Structure formats: C-alpha cells, structure tokens
mmCIF file of C-alpha atoms and ligand atoms in Angstrom:
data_model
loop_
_atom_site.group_PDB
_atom_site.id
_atom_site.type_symbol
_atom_site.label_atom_id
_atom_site.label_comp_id
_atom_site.label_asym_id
_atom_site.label_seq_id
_atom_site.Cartn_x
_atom_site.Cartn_y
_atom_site.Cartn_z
ATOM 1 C CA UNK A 1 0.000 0.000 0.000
ATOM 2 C CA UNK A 2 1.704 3.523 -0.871
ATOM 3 C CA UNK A 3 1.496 6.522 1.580
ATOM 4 C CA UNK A 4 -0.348 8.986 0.361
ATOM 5 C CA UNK A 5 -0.426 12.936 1.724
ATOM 6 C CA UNK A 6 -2.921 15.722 0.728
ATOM 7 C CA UNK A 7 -2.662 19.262 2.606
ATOM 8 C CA UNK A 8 -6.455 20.882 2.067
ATOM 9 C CA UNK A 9 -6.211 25.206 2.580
ATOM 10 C CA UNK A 10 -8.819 25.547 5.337
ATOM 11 C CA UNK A 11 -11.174 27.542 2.666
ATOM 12 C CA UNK A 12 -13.799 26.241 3.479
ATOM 13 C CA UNK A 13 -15.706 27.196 0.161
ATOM 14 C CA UNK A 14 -15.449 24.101 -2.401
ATOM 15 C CA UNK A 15 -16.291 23.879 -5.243
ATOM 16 C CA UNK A 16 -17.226 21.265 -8.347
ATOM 17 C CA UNK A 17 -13.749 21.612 -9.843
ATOM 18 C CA UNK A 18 -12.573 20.388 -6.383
ATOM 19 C CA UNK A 19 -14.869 17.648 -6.243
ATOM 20 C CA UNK A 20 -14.676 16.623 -9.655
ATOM 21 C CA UNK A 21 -10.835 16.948 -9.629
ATOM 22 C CA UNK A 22 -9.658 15.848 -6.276
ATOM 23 C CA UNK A 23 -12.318 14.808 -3.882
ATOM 24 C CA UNK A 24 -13.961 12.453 -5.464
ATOM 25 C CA UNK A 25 -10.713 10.860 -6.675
ATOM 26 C CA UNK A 26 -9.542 10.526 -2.840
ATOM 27 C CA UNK A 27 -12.415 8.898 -2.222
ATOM 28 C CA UNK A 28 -12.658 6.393 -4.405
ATOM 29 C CA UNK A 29 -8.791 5.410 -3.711
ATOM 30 C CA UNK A 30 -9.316 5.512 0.227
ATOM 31 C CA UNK A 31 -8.941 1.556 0.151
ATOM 32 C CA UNK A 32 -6.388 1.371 -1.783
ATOM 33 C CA UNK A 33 -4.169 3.755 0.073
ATOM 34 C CA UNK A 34 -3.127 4.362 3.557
ATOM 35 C CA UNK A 35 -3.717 7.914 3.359
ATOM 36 C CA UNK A 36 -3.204 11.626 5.051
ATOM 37 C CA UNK A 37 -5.635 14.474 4.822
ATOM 38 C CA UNK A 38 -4.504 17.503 6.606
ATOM 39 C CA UNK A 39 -6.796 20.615 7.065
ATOM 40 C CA UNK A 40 -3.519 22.914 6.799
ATOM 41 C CA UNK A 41 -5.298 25.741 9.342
ATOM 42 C CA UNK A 42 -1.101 27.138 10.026
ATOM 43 C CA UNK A 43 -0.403 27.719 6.047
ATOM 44 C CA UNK A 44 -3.733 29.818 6.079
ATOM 45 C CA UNK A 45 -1.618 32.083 9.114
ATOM 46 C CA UNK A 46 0.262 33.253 5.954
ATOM 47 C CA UNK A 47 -1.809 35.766 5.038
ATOM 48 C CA UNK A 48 -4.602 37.823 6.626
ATOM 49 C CA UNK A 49 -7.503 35.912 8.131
ATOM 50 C CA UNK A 50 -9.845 37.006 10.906
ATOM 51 C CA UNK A 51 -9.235 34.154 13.795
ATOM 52 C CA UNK A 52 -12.550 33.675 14.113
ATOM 53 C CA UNK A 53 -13.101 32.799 10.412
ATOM 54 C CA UNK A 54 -10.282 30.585 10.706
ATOM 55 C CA UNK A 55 -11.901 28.380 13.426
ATOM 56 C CA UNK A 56 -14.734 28.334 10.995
ATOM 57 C CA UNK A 57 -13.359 26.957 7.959
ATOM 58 C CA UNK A 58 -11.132 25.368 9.375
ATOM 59 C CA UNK A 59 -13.932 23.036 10.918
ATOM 60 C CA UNK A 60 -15.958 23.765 7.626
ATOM 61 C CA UNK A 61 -13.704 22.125 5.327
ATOM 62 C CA UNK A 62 -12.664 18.852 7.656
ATOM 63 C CA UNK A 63 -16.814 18.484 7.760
ATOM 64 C CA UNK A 64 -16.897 18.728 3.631
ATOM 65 C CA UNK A 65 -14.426 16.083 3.647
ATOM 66 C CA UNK A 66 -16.273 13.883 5.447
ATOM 67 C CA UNK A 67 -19.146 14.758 3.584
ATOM 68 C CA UNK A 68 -17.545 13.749 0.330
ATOM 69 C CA UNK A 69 -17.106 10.001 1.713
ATOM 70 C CA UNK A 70 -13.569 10.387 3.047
ATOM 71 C CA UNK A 71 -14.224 7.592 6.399
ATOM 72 C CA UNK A 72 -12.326 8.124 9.218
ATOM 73 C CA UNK A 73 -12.180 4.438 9.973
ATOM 74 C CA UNK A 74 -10.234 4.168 6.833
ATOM 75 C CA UNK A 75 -8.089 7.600 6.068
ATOM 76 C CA UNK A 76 -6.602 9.869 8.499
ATOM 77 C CA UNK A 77 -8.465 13.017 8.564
ATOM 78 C CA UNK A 78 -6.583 15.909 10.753
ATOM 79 C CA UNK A 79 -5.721 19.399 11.573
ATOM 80 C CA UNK A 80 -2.087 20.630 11.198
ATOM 81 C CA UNK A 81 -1.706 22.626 13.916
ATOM 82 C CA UNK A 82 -2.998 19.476 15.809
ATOM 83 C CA UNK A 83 0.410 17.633 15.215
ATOM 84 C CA UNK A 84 3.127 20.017 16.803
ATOM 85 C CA UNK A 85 5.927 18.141 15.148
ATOM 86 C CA UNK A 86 4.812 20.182 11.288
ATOM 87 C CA UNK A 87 6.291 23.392 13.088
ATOM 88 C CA UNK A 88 9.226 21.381 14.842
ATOM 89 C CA UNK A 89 10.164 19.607 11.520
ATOM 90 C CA UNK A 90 9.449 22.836 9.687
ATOM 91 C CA UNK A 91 12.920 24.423 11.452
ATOM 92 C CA UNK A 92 14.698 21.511 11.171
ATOM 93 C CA UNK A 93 14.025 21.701 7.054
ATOM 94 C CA UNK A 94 14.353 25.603 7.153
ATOM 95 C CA UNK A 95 17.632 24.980 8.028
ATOM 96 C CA UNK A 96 18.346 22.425 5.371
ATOM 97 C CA UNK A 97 16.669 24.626 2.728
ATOM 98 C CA UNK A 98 18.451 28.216 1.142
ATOM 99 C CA UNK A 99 16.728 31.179 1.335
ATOM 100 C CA UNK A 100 18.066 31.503 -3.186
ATOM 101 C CA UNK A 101 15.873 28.329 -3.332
ATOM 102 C CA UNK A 102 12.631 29.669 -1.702
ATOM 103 C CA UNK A 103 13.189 33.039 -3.176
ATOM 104 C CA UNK A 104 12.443 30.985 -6.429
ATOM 105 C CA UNK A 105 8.848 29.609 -5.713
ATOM 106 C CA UNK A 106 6.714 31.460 -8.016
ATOM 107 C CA UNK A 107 4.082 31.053 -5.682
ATOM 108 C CA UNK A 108 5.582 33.309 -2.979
ATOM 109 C CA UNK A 109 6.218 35.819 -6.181
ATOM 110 C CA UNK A 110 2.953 35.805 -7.468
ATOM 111 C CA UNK A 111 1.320 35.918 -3.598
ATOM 112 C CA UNK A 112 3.675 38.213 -2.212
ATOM 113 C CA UNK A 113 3.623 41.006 -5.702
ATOM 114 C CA UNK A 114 2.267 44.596 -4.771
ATOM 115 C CA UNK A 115 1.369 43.977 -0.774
ATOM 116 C CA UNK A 116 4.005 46.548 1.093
ATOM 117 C CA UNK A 117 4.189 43.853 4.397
ATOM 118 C CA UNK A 118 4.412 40.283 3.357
ATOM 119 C CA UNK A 119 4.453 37.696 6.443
ATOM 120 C CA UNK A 120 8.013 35.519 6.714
ATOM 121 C CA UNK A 121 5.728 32.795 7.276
ATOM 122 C CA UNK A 122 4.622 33.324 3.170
ATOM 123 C CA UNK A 123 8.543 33.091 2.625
ATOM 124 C CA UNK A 124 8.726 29.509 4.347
ATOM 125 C CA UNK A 125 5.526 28.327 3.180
ATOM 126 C CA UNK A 126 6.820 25.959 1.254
ATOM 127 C CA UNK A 127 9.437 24.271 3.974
ATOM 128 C CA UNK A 128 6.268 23.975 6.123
ATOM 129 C CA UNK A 129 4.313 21.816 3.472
ATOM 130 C CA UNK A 130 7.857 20.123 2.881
ATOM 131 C CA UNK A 131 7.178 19.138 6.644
ATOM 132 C CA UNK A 132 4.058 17.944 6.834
ATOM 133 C CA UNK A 133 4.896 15.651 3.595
ATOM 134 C CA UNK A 134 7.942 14.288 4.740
ATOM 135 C CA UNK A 135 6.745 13.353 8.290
ATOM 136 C CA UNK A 136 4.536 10.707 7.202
ATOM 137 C CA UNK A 137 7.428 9.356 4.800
ATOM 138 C CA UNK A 138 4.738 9.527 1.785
ATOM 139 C CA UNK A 139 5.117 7.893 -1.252
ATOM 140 C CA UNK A 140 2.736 10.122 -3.317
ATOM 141 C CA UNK A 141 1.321 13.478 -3.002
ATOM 142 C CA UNK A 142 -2.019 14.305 -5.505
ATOM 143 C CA UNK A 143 -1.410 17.843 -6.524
ATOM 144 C CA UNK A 144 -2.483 20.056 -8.677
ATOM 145 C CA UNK A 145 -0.003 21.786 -11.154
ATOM 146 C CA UNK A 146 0.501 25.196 -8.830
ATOM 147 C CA UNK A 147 2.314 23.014 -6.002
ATOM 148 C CA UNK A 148 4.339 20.993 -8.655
ATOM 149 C CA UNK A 149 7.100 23.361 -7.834
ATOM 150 C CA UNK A 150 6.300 23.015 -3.823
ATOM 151 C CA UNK A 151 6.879 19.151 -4.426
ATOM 152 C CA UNK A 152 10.123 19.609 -6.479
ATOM 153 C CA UNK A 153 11.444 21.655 -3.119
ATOM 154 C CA UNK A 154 9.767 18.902 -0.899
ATOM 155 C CA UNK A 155 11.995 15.968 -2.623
ATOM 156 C CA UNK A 156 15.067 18.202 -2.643
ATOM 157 C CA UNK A 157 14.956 18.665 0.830
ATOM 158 C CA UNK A 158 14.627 15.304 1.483
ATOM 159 C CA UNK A 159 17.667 14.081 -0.963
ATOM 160 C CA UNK A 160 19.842 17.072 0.674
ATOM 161 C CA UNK A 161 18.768 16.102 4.724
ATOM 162 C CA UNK A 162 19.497 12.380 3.876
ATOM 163 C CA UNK A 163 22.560 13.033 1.971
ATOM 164 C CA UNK A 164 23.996 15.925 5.365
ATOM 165 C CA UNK A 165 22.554 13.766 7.933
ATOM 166 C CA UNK A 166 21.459 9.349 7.119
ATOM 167 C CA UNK A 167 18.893 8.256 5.750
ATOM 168 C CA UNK A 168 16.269 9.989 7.806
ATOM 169 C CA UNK A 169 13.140 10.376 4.898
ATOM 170 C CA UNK A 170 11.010 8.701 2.052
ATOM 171 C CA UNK A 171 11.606 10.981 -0.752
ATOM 172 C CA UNK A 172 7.963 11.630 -2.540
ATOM 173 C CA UNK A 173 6.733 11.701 -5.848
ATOM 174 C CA UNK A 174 4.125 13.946 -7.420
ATOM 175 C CA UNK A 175 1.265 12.052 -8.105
ATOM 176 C CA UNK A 176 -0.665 12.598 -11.685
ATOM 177 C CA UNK A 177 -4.255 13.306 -10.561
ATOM 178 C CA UNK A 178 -6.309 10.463 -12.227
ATOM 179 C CA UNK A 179 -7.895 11.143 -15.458
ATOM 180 C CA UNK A 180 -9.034 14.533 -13.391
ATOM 181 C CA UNK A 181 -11.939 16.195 -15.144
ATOM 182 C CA UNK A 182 -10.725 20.138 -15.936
ATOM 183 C CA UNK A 183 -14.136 22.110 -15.074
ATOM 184 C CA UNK A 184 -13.780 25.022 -16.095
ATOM 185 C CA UNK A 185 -15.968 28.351 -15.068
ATOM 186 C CA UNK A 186 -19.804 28.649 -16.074
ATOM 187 C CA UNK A 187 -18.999 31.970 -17.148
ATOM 188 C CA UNK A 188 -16.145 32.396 -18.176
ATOM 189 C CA UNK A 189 -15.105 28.759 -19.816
ATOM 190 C CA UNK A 190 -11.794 29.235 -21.061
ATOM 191 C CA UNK A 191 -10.418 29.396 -17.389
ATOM 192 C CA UNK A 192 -10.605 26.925 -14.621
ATOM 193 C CA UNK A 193 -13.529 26.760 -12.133
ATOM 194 C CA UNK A 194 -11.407 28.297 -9.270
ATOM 195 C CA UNK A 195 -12.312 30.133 -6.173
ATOM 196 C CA UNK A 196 -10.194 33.078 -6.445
ATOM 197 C CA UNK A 197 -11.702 34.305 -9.205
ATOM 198 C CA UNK A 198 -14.596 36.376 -9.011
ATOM 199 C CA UNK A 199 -17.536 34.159 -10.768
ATOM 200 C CA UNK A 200 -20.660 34.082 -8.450
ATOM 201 C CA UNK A 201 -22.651 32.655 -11.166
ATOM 202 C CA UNK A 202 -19.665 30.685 -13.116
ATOM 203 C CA UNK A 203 -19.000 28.853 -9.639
ATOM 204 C CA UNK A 204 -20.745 25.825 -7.881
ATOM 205 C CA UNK A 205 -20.227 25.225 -4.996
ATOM 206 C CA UNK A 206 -20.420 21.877 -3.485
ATOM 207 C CA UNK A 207 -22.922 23.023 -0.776
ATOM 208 C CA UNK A 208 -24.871 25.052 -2.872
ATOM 209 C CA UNK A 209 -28.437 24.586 -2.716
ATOM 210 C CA UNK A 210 -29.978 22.574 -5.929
ATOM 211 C CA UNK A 211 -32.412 25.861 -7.198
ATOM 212 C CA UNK A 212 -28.690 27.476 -7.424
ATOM 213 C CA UNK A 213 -27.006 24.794 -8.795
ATOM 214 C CA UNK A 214 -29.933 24.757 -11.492
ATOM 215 C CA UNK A 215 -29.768 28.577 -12.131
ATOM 216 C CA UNK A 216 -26.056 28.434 -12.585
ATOM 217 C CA UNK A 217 -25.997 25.942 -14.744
ATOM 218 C CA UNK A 218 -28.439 27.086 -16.986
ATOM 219 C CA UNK A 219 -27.215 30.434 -17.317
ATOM 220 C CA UNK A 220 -23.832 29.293 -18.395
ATOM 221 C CA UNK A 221 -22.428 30.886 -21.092
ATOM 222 C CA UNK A 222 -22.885 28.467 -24.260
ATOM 223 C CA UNK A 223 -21.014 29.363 -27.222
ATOM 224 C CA UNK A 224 -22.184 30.970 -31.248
ATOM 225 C CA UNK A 225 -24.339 28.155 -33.087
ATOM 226 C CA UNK A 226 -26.229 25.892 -31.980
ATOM 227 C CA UNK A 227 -24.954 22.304 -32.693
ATOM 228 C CA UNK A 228 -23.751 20.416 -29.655
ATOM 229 C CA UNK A 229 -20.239 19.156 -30.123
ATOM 230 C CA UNK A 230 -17.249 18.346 -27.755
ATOM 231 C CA UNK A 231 -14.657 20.257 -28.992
ATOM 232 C CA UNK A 232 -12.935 22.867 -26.255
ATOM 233 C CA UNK A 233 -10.945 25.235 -29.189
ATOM 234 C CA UNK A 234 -14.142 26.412 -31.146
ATOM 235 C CA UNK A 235 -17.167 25.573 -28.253
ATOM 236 C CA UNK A 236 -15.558 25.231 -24.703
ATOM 237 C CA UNK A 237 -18.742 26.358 -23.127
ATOM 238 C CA UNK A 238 -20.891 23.542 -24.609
ATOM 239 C CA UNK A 239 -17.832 21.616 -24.302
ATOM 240 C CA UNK A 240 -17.398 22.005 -20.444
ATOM 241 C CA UNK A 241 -20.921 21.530 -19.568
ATOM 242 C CA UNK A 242 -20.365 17.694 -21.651
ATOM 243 C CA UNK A 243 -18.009 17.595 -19.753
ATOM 244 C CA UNK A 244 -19.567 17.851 -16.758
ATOM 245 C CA UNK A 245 -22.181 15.714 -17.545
ATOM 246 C CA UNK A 246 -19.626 13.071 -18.448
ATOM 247 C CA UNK A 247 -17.968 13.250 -15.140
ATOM 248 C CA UNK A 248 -21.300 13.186 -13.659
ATOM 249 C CA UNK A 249 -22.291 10.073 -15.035
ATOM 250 C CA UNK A 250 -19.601 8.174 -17.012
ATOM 251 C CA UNK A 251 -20.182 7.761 -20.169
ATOM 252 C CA UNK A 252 -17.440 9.439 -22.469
ATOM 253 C CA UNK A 253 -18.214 13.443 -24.083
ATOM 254 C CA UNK A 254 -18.335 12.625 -27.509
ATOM 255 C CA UNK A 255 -20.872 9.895 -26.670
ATOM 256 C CA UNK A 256 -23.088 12.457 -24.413
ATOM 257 C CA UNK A 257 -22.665 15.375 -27.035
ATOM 258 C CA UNK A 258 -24.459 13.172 -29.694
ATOM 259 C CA UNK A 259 -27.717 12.569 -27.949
ATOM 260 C CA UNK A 260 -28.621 16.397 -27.619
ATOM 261 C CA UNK A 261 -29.467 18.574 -30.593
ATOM 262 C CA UNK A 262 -30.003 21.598 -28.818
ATOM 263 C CA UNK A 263 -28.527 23.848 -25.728
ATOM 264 C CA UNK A 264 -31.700 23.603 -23.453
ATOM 265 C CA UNK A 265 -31.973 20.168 -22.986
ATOM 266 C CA UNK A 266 -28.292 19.325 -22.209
ATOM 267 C CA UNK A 267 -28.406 22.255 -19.228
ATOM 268 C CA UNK A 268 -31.592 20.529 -17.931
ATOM 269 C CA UNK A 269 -30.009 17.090 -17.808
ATOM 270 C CA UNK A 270 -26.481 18.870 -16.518
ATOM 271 C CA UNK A 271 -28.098 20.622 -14.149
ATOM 272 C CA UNK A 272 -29.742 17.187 -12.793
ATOM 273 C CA UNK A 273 -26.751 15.173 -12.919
ATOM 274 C CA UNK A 274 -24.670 17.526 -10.747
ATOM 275 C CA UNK A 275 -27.625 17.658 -8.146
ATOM 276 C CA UNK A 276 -27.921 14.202 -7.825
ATOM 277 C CA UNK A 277 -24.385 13.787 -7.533
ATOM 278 C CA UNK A 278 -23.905 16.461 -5.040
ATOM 279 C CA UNK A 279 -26.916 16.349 -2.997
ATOM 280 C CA UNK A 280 -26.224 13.157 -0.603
ATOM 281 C CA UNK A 281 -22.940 15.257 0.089
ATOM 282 C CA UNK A 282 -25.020 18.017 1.251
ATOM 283 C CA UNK A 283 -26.943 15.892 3.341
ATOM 284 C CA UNK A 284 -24.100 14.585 5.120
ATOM 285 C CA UNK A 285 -22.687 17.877 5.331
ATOM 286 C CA UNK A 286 -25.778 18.943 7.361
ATOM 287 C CA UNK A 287 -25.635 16.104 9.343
ATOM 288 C CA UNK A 288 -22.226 16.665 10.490
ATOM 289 C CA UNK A 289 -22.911 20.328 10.625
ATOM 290 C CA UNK A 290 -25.417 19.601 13.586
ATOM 291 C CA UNK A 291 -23.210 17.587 15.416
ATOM 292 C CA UNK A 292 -20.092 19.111 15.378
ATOM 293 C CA UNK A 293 -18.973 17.523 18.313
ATOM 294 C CA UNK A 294 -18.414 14.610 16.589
ATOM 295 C CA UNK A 295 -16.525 16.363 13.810
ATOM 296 C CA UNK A 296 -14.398 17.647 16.867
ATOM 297 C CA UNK A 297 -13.961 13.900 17.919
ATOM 298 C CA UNK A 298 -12.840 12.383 14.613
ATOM 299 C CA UNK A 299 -10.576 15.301 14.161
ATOM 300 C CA UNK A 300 -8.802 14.555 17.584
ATOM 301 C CA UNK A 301 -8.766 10.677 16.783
ATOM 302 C CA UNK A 302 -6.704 11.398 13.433
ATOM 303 C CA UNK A 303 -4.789 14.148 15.337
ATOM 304 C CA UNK A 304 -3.450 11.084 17.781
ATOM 305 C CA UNK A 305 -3.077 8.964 14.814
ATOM 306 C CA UNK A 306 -1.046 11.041 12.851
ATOM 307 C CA UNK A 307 1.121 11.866 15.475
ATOM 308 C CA UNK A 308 2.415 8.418 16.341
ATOM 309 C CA UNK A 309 3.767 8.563 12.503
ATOM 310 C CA UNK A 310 4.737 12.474 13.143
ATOM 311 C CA UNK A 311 6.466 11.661 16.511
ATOM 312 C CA UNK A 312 9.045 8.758 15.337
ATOM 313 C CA UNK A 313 9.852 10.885 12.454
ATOM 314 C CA UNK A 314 10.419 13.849 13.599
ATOM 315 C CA UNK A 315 12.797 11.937 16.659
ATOM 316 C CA UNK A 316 14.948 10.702 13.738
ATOM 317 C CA UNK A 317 15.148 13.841 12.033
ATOM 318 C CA UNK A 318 16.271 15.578 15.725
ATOM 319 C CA UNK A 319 18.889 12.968 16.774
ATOM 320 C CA UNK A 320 20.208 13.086 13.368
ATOM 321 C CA UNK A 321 21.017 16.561 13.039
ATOM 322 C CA UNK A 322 22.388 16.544 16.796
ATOM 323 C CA UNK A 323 19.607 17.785 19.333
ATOM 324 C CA UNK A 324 20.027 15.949 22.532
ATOM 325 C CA UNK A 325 17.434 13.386 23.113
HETATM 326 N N1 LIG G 401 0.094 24.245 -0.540
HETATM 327 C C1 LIG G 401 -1.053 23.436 -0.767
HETATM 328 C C2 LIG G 401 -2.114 24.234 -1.531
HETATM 329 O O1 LIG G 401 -2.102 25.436 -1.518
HETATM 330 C C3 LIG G 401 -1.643 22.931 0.509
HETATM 331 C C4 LIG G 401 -0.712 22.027 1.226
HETATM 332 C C5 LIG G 401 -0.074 22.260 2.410
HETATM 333 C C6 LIG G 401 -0.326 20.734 0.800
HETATM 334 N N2 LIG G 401 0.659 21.183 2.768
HETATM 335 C C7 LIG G 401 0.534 20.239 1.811
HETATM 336 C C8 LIG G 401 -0.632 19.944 -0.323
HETATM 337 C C9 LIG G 401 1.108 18.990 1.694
HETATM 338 C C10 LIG G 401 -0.057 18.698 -0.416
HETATM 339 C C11 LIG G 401 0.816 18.208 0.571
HETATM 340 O O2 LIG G 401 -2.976 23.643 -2.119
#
C-alpha cells in the first residue's frame, strides 16, 4: 500500500472543480491507500484571516471532507496545527533549505507582488508543506499543477537532509491526478472553475443549494451556433458543460454530445446530474454540521493517529542533526 499525503487550505468554500478533480478521486482510492488528509489551518496564518473565520473553515472544510465520503475508519483526517511536530520539523528543514531556493517559488512571487508587508511565514511556506509531507514518509502526493514546484522543493529537501545527515526520509513523488476532469468556469469557460476568481454565477459550490445549482448551470455561457459538439478550441462552453455531464455520469463526451441537438436540454439534464451527484454530500454535510462535536472527535482521533507517525519521524530527524534526546 503507498502513503499517500494531501494538505487541504482551510477555505472552506469548495467547489465542483474540487470535487470533480480531487475529492472524489480521494475517495474512491481511500482503500487502496493508507492515506493523510490535513486541514492545513497554520499555512492559512500566511496571510490575513480574521481568527474567528479561521476556526470556521477550518472546521468547515474537515466536515466537507467527510461529507464527500472520506471515512475516518479508513483515512486519516486531521488538523495541522494538531500535530506540533509540522512546526518542529518545519525548522529543522528551514535549516536544510536556502533562502536563493525559496526566493524561487513562483508562488511566494505571485502571492507576495504589490502587498508593502508580506508575512516571513509566506517566505517559508513551502518548507512547512515540505514538513508535513515528509513526516509521514509519503510515497505520493495528488497535486495540482501550482504546487508541482512546492513538491520539487519537498523531494530536494529530502535528498539534501538524507545526503547531510542518514537516511532519515522517504523521498515523494508527485502524483498525476487520475484522469481529473478540468471544469472550467460557467462563465467564463476558457479558465478553470477556481475560487479566487470572481464568478458568483460561473462557480458551484459543493454546498450550494440545488435551485442554485440549477440557475447556474443554466445560465452558463454556451457558445455561437447551436450544434452540440465536444470540442474545447471552437465551443468550450458547450464543451465544459459535456463535460460535466460526463464526469457526472460516465459515459465518455463525444458519446453524451451526440444525444442532444439543442442547448436547453443538455443544461436541464447537466443541471440534474450535478444535483444528484452532489446532494447526498449536502446531506451529510448537514448532518455533520449539527453535530459538530463529533466532527471535533474524529478530528482529535486522526490528530493522535497522525502523530504516532509524526512523533518517530520527527525523533529521527532531531537525533540526526544533533539535538540531545
Ligand atoms: N500548498 C497546498 C495548496 O495550496 C496545501 C498544502 C499544504 C499541501 N501542505 C501540503 C498539499 C502537503 C499537499 C501536501 O494547495
């Protein structure tokens, strides 16, 4: 079984490109895996974020992975901050990493352009996900292609603390997310369904209520003509909601695309497909929602999980650079 690691930004507001891309992937590998999910609440620290909004997604997004099917029985759900040896490991790898090196990640560039104060923690960002990675000596991390460069730093550290100090860490591999559907905005369908972006309407989210998800969905932009086809150059608006309806329920795009002869039917059955797929995730969401207790309980279970893993690490890591037992 390989050990798999995937760090989830405590934003609490998902949506289908996250399902569709990631989510649903986890879950369906949960068995096959013995696998991490961390709710990384500390990374969020790196830029501004009202505390109590923090407690709030933080909880928020550990109950939408639950409601997706992720089962605690099986994976280890937790919260970073949770597991004190990220932050302890964290130094250990800031001091194995150069500050040329993180000055590189074109993440920190692109988050850190125009603000006049920019929080050191943004700077070591990337040693901190390094940590959490290499604690749990992972086999594969799922991500997307922003982190790709995140994971090049991850194995480099890894290679450079084993090479200094023994063999101390697994060195990871990016992982190639599964045939991972692309959904792209509603509105706006040459770019990627994303939550930065500022698409009310080209957005759905995975709690959304169906009447949205139906107005969204039907207002999507479509594209000149009025032939359905799959083909993302000269139609990508047709050609995303296919796709969608594809991921939805299986059966390939150019099969879907040539039962519909007109716009207005294909939003109808999109629009049903993505509420019947999402809708027993709402439910569970609520159901967790009104017990959050037991969201609190599962959260401390993983927490004591992952730091039996965390613990031996990180005491190989500190006896090997020198710290006194
Ligand atoms: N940096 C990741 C993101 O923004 C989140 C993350 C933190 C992560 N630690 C991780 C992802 C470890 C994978 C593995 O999405």
């Amino acid at each position: 079984m390989a050990t798999v690691f995937s760090g989830v930004q405590p934003s609490g507001d998902f949506h289908l490109g996250n399902y569709l891309g990631a989510f649903r992937n986890w879950v369906a590998a949960q068995h096959d895996n013995d696998a991490y999910f961390c709710v990384v609440d500390l990374h969020a620290l790196t830029l501004e974020i009202d505390p109590a909004e923090l407690r709030r997604r933080t909880l928020e997004s550990a109950v939408l992975l639950l409601a997706v099917g992720l089962d605690p029985e099986v994976v280890t759900l937790f919260v970073q901050s949770h597991v004190p040896e990220h932050t302890r490991l964290a130094w250990l790898l800031e001091c194995t990493a150069s500050y040329g090196e993180l000055s590189r990640m074109t993440q920190f560039k692109e988050k850190s352009a125009g603000s006049e104060s920019v929080r050191a923690g943004l700077f070591t960002y990337p040693v901190l996900m390094a940590a959490d990675i290499l604690l749990y000596q992972v086999d594969e991390v799922p991500v997307g292609d922003d982190q790709r460069q995140h994971l090049e730093l991850t194995r480099d550290l890894a290679i450079r603390f084993n090479r200094r100090y023994g063999e101390t860490f697994r060195v990871p591999r990016a992982s190639i997310p599964a045939v991972g559907a692309r959904v792209m905005d509603l509105q706006h369908p040459e770019s990627k369904m994303s939550k930065s972006v500022d698409s009310p309407l080209g957005t759905v989210r995975i709690l959304d209520e169906p009447a949205v998800i139906e107005r969204k969905i039907k207002r999507a932009v479509t594209d000149p003509g009025t032939t359905v086809e799959h083909d993302r150059e000269r139609k990508p608006g047709v050609s995303n909601l296919l796709e969608l309806l594809s991921a939805a329920t299986g059966v390939p795009p150019a099969e879907v695309a040539a039962r519909y002869h007109a716009y207005g039917p294909l939003k109808q059955d999109v629009a049903d497909a993505v509420v019947a797929m999402l809708s027993p995730v709402r439910q569970r969401a609520a159901e967790l929602q009104s017990d959050l207790g037991e969201v609190e309980r599962i959260l401390a279970a993983g927490a004591a999980r992952a730091h039996e893993v965390a613990s031996a690490t990180y005491a190989r890591a500190a006896e090997a650079v020198g710290l006194l037992p």
